Short mmCIF file of C-alpha atoms in Angstrom, two decimals:
data_model
loop_
_atom_site.label_atom_id
_atom_site.label_comp_id
_atom_site.label_asym_id
_atom_site.label_seq_id
_atom_site.Cartn_x
_atom_site.Cartn_y
_atom_site.Cartn_z
CA MET A 1 16.32 13.04 -2.43
CA MET A 2 14.53 9.93 -1.08
CA ARG A 3 12.58 9.55 -4.33
CA LYS A 4 15.80 9.76 -6.36
CA LEU A 5 17.44 7.15 -4.15
CA LEU A 6 14.47 4.82 -4.42
CA LEU A 7 14.50 5.03 -8.19
CA LEU A 8 17.96 3.49 -8.07
CA ILE A 9 16.71 0.35 -6.30
CA LEU A 10 16.46 -1.78 -9.42
CA SER A 11 16.96 -5.47 -9.95
CA LEU A 12 17.45 -7.62 -13.04
CA ALA A 13 16.47 -10.75 -11.10
CA PRO A 14 13.09 -12.29 -11.99
CA LEU A 15 10.21 -11.60 -9.65
CA GLN A 16 9.30 -14.22 -7.04
CA LEU A 17 5.78 -13.14 -6.18
CA LEU A 18 3.65 -14.84 -3.58
CA ALA A 19 -0.07 -14.16 -3.43
CA ASN A 20 -0.95 -12.43 -0.15
CA VAL A 21 -4.38 -13.89 0.50
CA TYR A 22 -6.03 -13.65 3.92
CA SER A 23 -9.22 -15.17 5.29
CA LEU A 24 -11.69 -12.52 6.35
CA PRO A 25 -12.05 -12.45 10.14
CA ALA A 26 -15.36 -13.42 11.66
CA ASN A 27 -17.50 -11.48 14.13
CA GLY A 28 -16.56 -8.06 12.85
CA GLY A 29 -12.81 -8.39 13.34
CA ARG A 30 -10.47 -6.40 11.12
CA LEU A 31 -7.03 -7.87 11.84
CA VAL A 32 -5.70 -10.18 9.11
CA GLY A 33 -2.42 -11.95 8.43
CA GLU A 34 0.67 -12.47 10.56
CA LEU A 35 3.97 -10.64 10.72
CA GLN A 36 6.89 -12.52 9.19
CA THR A 37 10.63 -12.08 9.55
CA HIS A 38 13.39 -12.27 6.98
CA VAL A 39 17.06 -12.70 7.81
CA VAL A 40 19.13 -10.72 5.32
CA GLN A 41 21.42 -12.86 3.17
CA LYS A 42 24.44 -11.68 1.22
CA GLY A 43 23.19 -10.04 -1.98
CA ASP A 44 19.79 -9.12 -0.54
CA TYR A 45 18.50 -5.60 -0.69
CA PHE A 46 15.05 -4.15 -0.23
CA LYS A 47 13.97 -4.54 -3.86
CA THR A 48 14.68 -8.27 -3.92
CA ILE A 49 13.15 -8.77 -0.47
CA ALA A 50 10.01 -6.81 -1.38
CA ASP A 51 9.63 -8.91 -4.54
CA LYS A 52 10.02 -12.13 -2.58
CA TYR A 53 7.12 -11.30 -0.25
CA ASN A 54 5.11 -9.23 -2.78
CA ILE A 55 5.15 -6.10 -0.66
CA GLY A 56 6.14 -2.52 -1.41
CA ILE A 57 9.58 -0.99 -0.88
CA LEU A 58 8.30 1.99 1.10
CA GLU A 59 6.30 -0.18 3.49
CA LEU A 60 9.38 -2.38 4.03
CA MET A 61 11.40 0.76 4.82
CA GLU A 62 8.64 2.07 7.08
CA THR A 63 8.58 -1.17 9.06
CA ASN A 64 12.38 -1.37 9.35
CA PRO A 65 13.63 2.18 9.95
CA GLY A 66 17.37 2.66 10.11
CA VAL A 67 18.21 -0.29 7.85
CA ASP A 68 20.08 0.61 4.66
CA PRO A 69 17.73 -0.39 1.79
CA PHE A 70 20.66 -0.73 -0.63
CA LEU A 71 23.13 -2.61 1.59
CA PRO A 72 21.33 -4.21 4.53
CA THR A 73 23.80 -6.01 6.76
CA PRO A 74 23.69 -9.82 6.30
CA GLY A 75 22.20 -11.41 9.39
CA THR A 76 19.87 -8.47 10.07
CA GLU A 77 16.36 -9.66 10.92
CA LEU A 78 13.72 -7.65 9.09
CA VAL A 79 10.03 -7.45 9.92
CA ILE A 80 7.86 -8.27 6.91
CA PRO A 81 4.58 -6.30 7.14
CA THR A 82 2.14 -9.05 6.24
CA GLN A 83 -0.27 -8.31 9.09
CA MET A 84 -2.70 -5.41 8.85
CA LEU A 85 -6.05 -3.99 9.80
CA LEU A 86 -8.57 -3.93 6.99
CA PRO A 87 -9.53 -0.39 5.92
CA ASP A 88 -12.68 1.01 7.48
CA VAL A 89 -14.83 0.80 4.35
CA PRO A 90 -17.27 -1.78 2.95
CA ARG A 91 -15.54 -5.02 2.01
CA LYS A 92 -16.35 -5.21 -1.65
CA GLY A 93 -14.59 -4.76 -4.94
CA ILE A 94 -11.26 -2.93 -5.01
CA VAL A 95 -10.06 -0.68 -2.20
CA ILE A 96 -6.79 1.26 -2.48
CA ASN A 97 -5.42 2.99 0.63
CA LEU A 98 -2.92 5.58 -0.54
CA PRO A 99 -0.71 5.90 2.60
CA GLU A 100 -0.28 2.12 2.68
CA LEU A 101 0.38 1.86 -1.06
CA ARG A 102 -1.77 -1.29 -0.95
CA LEU A 103 -4.68 -2.55 -3.00
CA TYR A 104 -7.28 -4.76 -1.34
CA TYR A 105 -9.49 -6.94 -3.52
CA PHE A 106 -12.58 -8.47 -1.92
CA PRO A 107 -14.07 -11.28 -4.06
CA LYS A 108 -17.82 -11.66 -4.01
CA ASN A 109 -17.54 -14.95 -2.11
CA GLY A 110 -17.02 -12.89 1.04
CA ARG A 111 -14.45 -15.28 2.51
CA GLU A 112 -11.08 -13.72 1.73
CA VAL A 113 -9.15 -10.63 0.74
CA HIS A 114 -6.22 -10.37 -1.67
CA VAL A 115 -3.65 -7.67 -0.89
CA PHE A 116 -1.16 -6.26 -3.41
CA PRO A 117 1.45 -3.50 -3.34
CA VAL A 118 0.81 -0.68 -5.77
CA GLY A 119 2.57 2.32 -7.24
CA ILE A 120 0.61 5.57 -7.01
CA GLY A 121 0.89 9.14 -8.25
CA ARG A 122 4.07 11.03 -7.54
CA ILE A 123 4.20 14.45 -5.90
CA GLY A 124 2.52 16.94 -8.21
CA ARG A 125 0.51 14.20 -9.92
CA GLU A 126 -1.17 12.67 -6.90
CA THR A 127 -3.70 9.86 -7.22
CA PRO A 128 -7.00 11.39 -6.03
CA GLU A 129 -9.37 9.89 -3.51
CA MET A 130 -12.45 8.59 -5.28
CA THR A 131 -15.47 6.33 -5.16
CA THR A 132 -15.96 4.94 -8.63
CA LYS A 133 -16.21 1.74 -10.66
CA ILE A 134 -14.49 -0.14 -13.44
CA LYS A 135 -15.53 1.45 -16.74
CA ALA A 136 -13.58 -0.77 -19.13
CA ARG A 137 -11.19 -3.73 -19.11
CA ILE A 138 -8.47 -3.38 -21.73
CA PRO A 139 -6.06 -6.18 -22.66
CA ASN A 140 -2.90 -5.07 -24.52
CA PRO A 141 -3.68 -1.38 -24.00
CA SER A 142 -2.11 1.45 -25.95
CA TRP A 143 -1.06 4.53 -24.02
CA THR A 144 -2.03 8.07 -24.95
CA PRO A 145 -0.02 10.40 -22.71
CA PRO A 146 -1.80 13.73 -22.14
CA ALA A 147 -0.22 16.88 -23.54
CA SER A 148 0.75 18.10 -20.05
CA LEU A 149 2.67 14.89 -19.36
CA ARG A 150 4.42 15.02 -22.74
CA ALA A 151 5.50 18.58 -22.02
CA GLU A 152 6.72 17.62 -18.55
CA HIS A 153 8.66 14.66 -19.95
CA LEU A 154 10.35 16.89 -22.54
CA ARG A 155 11.17 19.54 -19.96
CA GLU A 156 12.57 17.19 -17.30
CA ARG A 157 14.17 14.48 -19.45
CA GLY A 158 14.72 16.10 -22.80
CA GLU A 159 12.81 13.26 -24.47
CA VAL A 160 9.84 13.48 -26.80
CA LEU A 161 6.96 11.17 -25.95
CA PRO A 162 4.91 10.06 -28.96
CA PRO A 163 1.20 10.96 -29.00
CA VAL A 164 0.36 7.25 -28.77
CA VAL A 165 2.47 4.36 -27.51
CA PRO A 166 1.13 1.10 -29.01
CA ALA A 167 0.79 -2.14 -27.11
CA GLY A 168 4.05 -4.02 -26.72
CA PRO A 169 7.20 -4.21 -24.62
CA ASP A 170 7.73 -0.41 -24.70
CA ASN A 171 4.28 0.35 -23.32
CA PRO A 172 4.45 1.49 -19.66
CA LEU A 173 0.90 0.24 -19.03
CA GLY A 174 2.01 -3.37 -19.42
CA LYS A 175 -0.34 -6.01 -20.77
CA TYR A 176 -3.53 -5.17 -18.86
CA ALA A 177 -5.40 -2.04 -17.83
CA MET A 178 -8.74 -1.26 -16.19
CA GLN A 179 -10.20 2.17 -16.84
CA LEU A 180 -12.01 3.92 -13.99
CA SER A 181 -15.16 6.01 -14.40
CA TYR A 182 -13.79 8.84 -12.29
CA GLY A 183 -13.41 12.21 -14.02
CA ASP A 184 -12.59 12.05 -17.70
CA GLY A 185 -11.62 8.38 -17.53
CA SER A 186 -7.88 9.04 -17.56
CA TYR A 187 -7.20 7.09 -14.36
CA LEU A 188 -6.28 3.43 -14.79
CA ILE A 189 -5.32 0.42 -12.74
CA HIS A 190 -2.62 -1.15 -14.90
CA GLY A 191 0.55 -3.19 -15.09
CA THR A 192 4.05 -2.10 -16.01
CA ASN A 193 6.86 -2.95 -18.40
CA LYS A 194 9.53 -1.99 -15.86
CA ASP A 195 10.88 -3.88 -12.87
CA PHE A 196 10.52 -1.06 -10.39
CA GLY A 197 8.02 1.43 -9.03
CA ILE A 198 5.68 -0.93 -7.18
CA GLY A 199 5.07 0.23 -3.63
CA MET A 200 6.37 3.70 -4.52
CA ARG A 201 5.06 7.09 -5.63
CA VAL A 202 6.23 7.17 -9.23
CA SER A 203 3.20 7.22 -11.56
CA ALA A 204 1.43 10.12 -13.23
CA GLY A 205 -1.64 9.42 -11.09
CA CYS A 206 -2.66 5.92 -12.12
CA ILE A 207 -2.42 2.82 -9.93
CA ARG A 208 0.38 0.47 -10.99
CA LEU A 209 0.67 -3.26 -10.16
CA ASN A 210 3.25 -5.96 -10.75
CA PRO A 211 2.62 -7.77 -14.05
CA ASP A 212 1.55 -11.04 -12.39
CA ASP A 213 -0.76 -9.21 -9.99
CA ILE A 214 -2.56 -7.17 -12.63
CA GLU A 215 -2.98 -10.25 -14.83
CA TRP A 216 -4.69 -12.09 -11.96
CA LEU A 217 -6.79 -9.10 -10.90
CA PHE A 218 -7.80 -8.32 -14.48
CA HIS A 219 -9.38 -11.76 -14.82
CA GLN A 220 -11.18 -11.49 -11.46
CA ALA A 221 -12.57 -7.94 -11.50
CA LYS A 222 -15.49 -7.24 -13.81
CA TYR A 223 -17.06 -4.29 -15.56
CA GLY A 224 -18.99 -2.19 -13.04
CA ASP A 225 -17.14 -3.49 -9.96
CA SER A 226 -16.70 -0.87 -7.27
CA VAL A 227 -13.36 0.88 -6.75
CA ARG A 228 -12.58 3.09 -3.76
CA VAL A 229 -9.39 5.09 -3.34
CA ILE A 230 -9.05 6.29 0.24
CA ASN A 231 -6.55 8.07 2.46
CA GLN A 232 -6.65 6.34 5.86
CA THR A 233 -3.36 7.11 7.57
CA VAL A 234 -4.59 5.74 10.91
CA LYS A 235 -6.60 2.54 11.14
CA ILE A 236 -8.22 1.45 14.40
CA ALA A 237 -10.20 -1.57 15.57
CA THR A 238 -11.66 -3.19 18.63
CA GLU A 239 -11.33 -6.90 17.98
CA PRO A 240 -13.91 -9.50 19.10
CA ASP A 241 -11.54 -10.63 21.88
CA GLY A 242 -11.47 -7.08 23.27
CA ARG A 243 -8.04 -6.04 22.01
CA GLN A 244 -7.84 -2.44 20.86
CA ILE A 245 -5.47 -2.07 17.92
CA ILE A 246 -4.06 0.87 16.00
CA GLU A 247 -2.04 0.89 12.78
CA VAL A 248 -0.35 4.13 11.73
CA HIS A 249 1.26 4.94 8.39
CA SER A 250 3.21 8.05 7.48
CA PRO A 251 1.10 10.66 5.70
CA LEU A 252 1.90 11.29 2.06
CA SER A 253 4.27 14.20 1.49
CA LYS A 254 3.02 17.12 -0.55
CA THR A 255 6.46 18.42 -1.63
CA GLU A 256 9.80 16.82 -2.48
CA ASP A 257 11.50 18.49 0.48
CA GLN A 258 8.86 17.50 3.02
CA PRO A 259 9.79 14.45 5.12
CA ARG A 260 7.40 11.53 4.93
CA GLU A 261 7.31 11.24 8.73
CA LYS A 262 5.30 14.12 10.20
CA VAL A 263 2.48 15.05 12.53
CA ILE A 264 -0.79 13.33 11.70
CA SER A 265 -4.17 15.04 11.72
CA LEU A 266 -6.46 12.83 13.77
CA SER A 267 -10.14 12.44 12.99
CA SER A 268 -12.67 12.78 15.78
CA LYS A 269 -13.25 9.02 15.54
CA VAL A 270 -9.57 8.26 16.18
CA VAL A 271 -9.37 10.80 19.02
CA LYS A 272 -12.39 9.23 20.66
CA PHE A 273 -10.89 5.74 20.23
CA ILE A 274 -7.52 6.53 21.82
CA SER A 275 -9.18 8.56 24.61
CA GLN A 276 -10.96 5.52 26.05
CA ASP A 277 -10.03 4.51 29.60
CA SER A 278 -9.13 1.05 28.34
CA VAL A 279 -6.42 2.43 26.02
CA ASP A 280 -2.80 2.72 27.14
CA ASN A 281 -1.96 6.30 26.11
CA THR A 282 1.79 5.66 26.08
CA LYS A 283 1.40 2.85 23.55
CA ALA A 284 -1.01 4.91 21.45
CA ASN A 285 1.41 7.85 21.36
CA ASP A 286 4.29 5.53 20.44
CA ALA A 287 2.29 4.22 17.48
CA LEU A 288 1.44 7.75 16.32
CA LEU A 289 5.08 8.84 16.56
CA THR A 290 6.80 5.80 15.02
CA GLN A 291 4.33 5.49 12.11
CA ASN A 292 5.77 2.07 11.28
CA GLY A 293 2.66 0.58 9.66
CA ILE A 294 2.51 -2.35 12.09
CA PRO A 295 -0.74 -3.09 13.97
CA MET A 296 -0.12 -2.40 17.66
CA VAL A 297 -2.26 -3.53 20.59
CA ILE A 298 -2.80 -0.45 22.75
CA SER A 299 -5.22 -1.86 25.34
CA HIS A 300 -4.26 -1.87 28.98
CA PRO A 301 -3.24 -5.43 29.95
CA PRO A 302 -6.09 -7.30 31.69
CA LEU A 303 -5.95 -7.33 35.45
CA THR A 304 -4.99 -10.51 37.25
CA ALA A 305 -7.32 -11.85 39.93
CA ALA A 306 -4.97 -10.54 42.65
CA GLN A 307 -4.84 -7.05 41.11
CA ASP A 308 -8.60 -7.04 40.76
CA LEU A 309 -8.97 -7.79 44.46
CA GLU A 310 -6.57 -4.99 45.37
CA ILE A 311 -8.60 -2.28 43.64
CA THR A 312 -12.08 -3.57 44.47
CA PRO A 313 -13.61 -1.32 47.15
#
């Protein structure tokens, strides 16, 4: 039901994309960006707001639970999720974290990271985790839908997909595509010819970007650049200033009827992190339950001098 509702969030207004570029933190830190707020104006809804800040619809919903994505009340203050922990992987090339529906691009200069919302594989055609590289860069790509997808399209929509869709305005790959080496080479990072689906699970397994984003990324990424697709639902970090931070996203559903919010399987690394004496367990549990995608400081507050004296034997 949620997927069907989200597919209705369409807009004919032109995109107003802003590049989300963050300086890489020094000294091993992983927290980047700052949270923003947006006061809902008459005529706003989540699609237009997501376009304005170049974020995904699902992450906007995750961060603002209980707000109607179709008719948010004017005057409502929304949290814009433009602060995040970097994924716990090497900072190079392209990194896609599936639960976040975000793509991170780390230029070779080592000074910044570019973050984009992406569409990923829908239920039944999930985008797989992978460690791979860019095999080919294809401007004005044609699209050759596999036989299984053509059969599915005919069965579900009653429409016949042609064996090959040439480059042009009817091509769902948009104007740019990058082929990945994984498997038989059928997975792509590409654009789109439609004004919806970014930040959602709607593709047949490929990674979909806004047209402006893929055009920029296409001219930055090169043949042979590394690409990692990961599934980090929980991200943790101890910052250089001592703050312990956790960021929790809802796990990806495996069936249409399964709610996105559910119990998370914790890795031994996460369990060890939240079991430290310095961690406030109440805050950690809140983060794991709310799954709102916002970095939360879960350290115990530092003791004042007076409190320190009181507990010193």
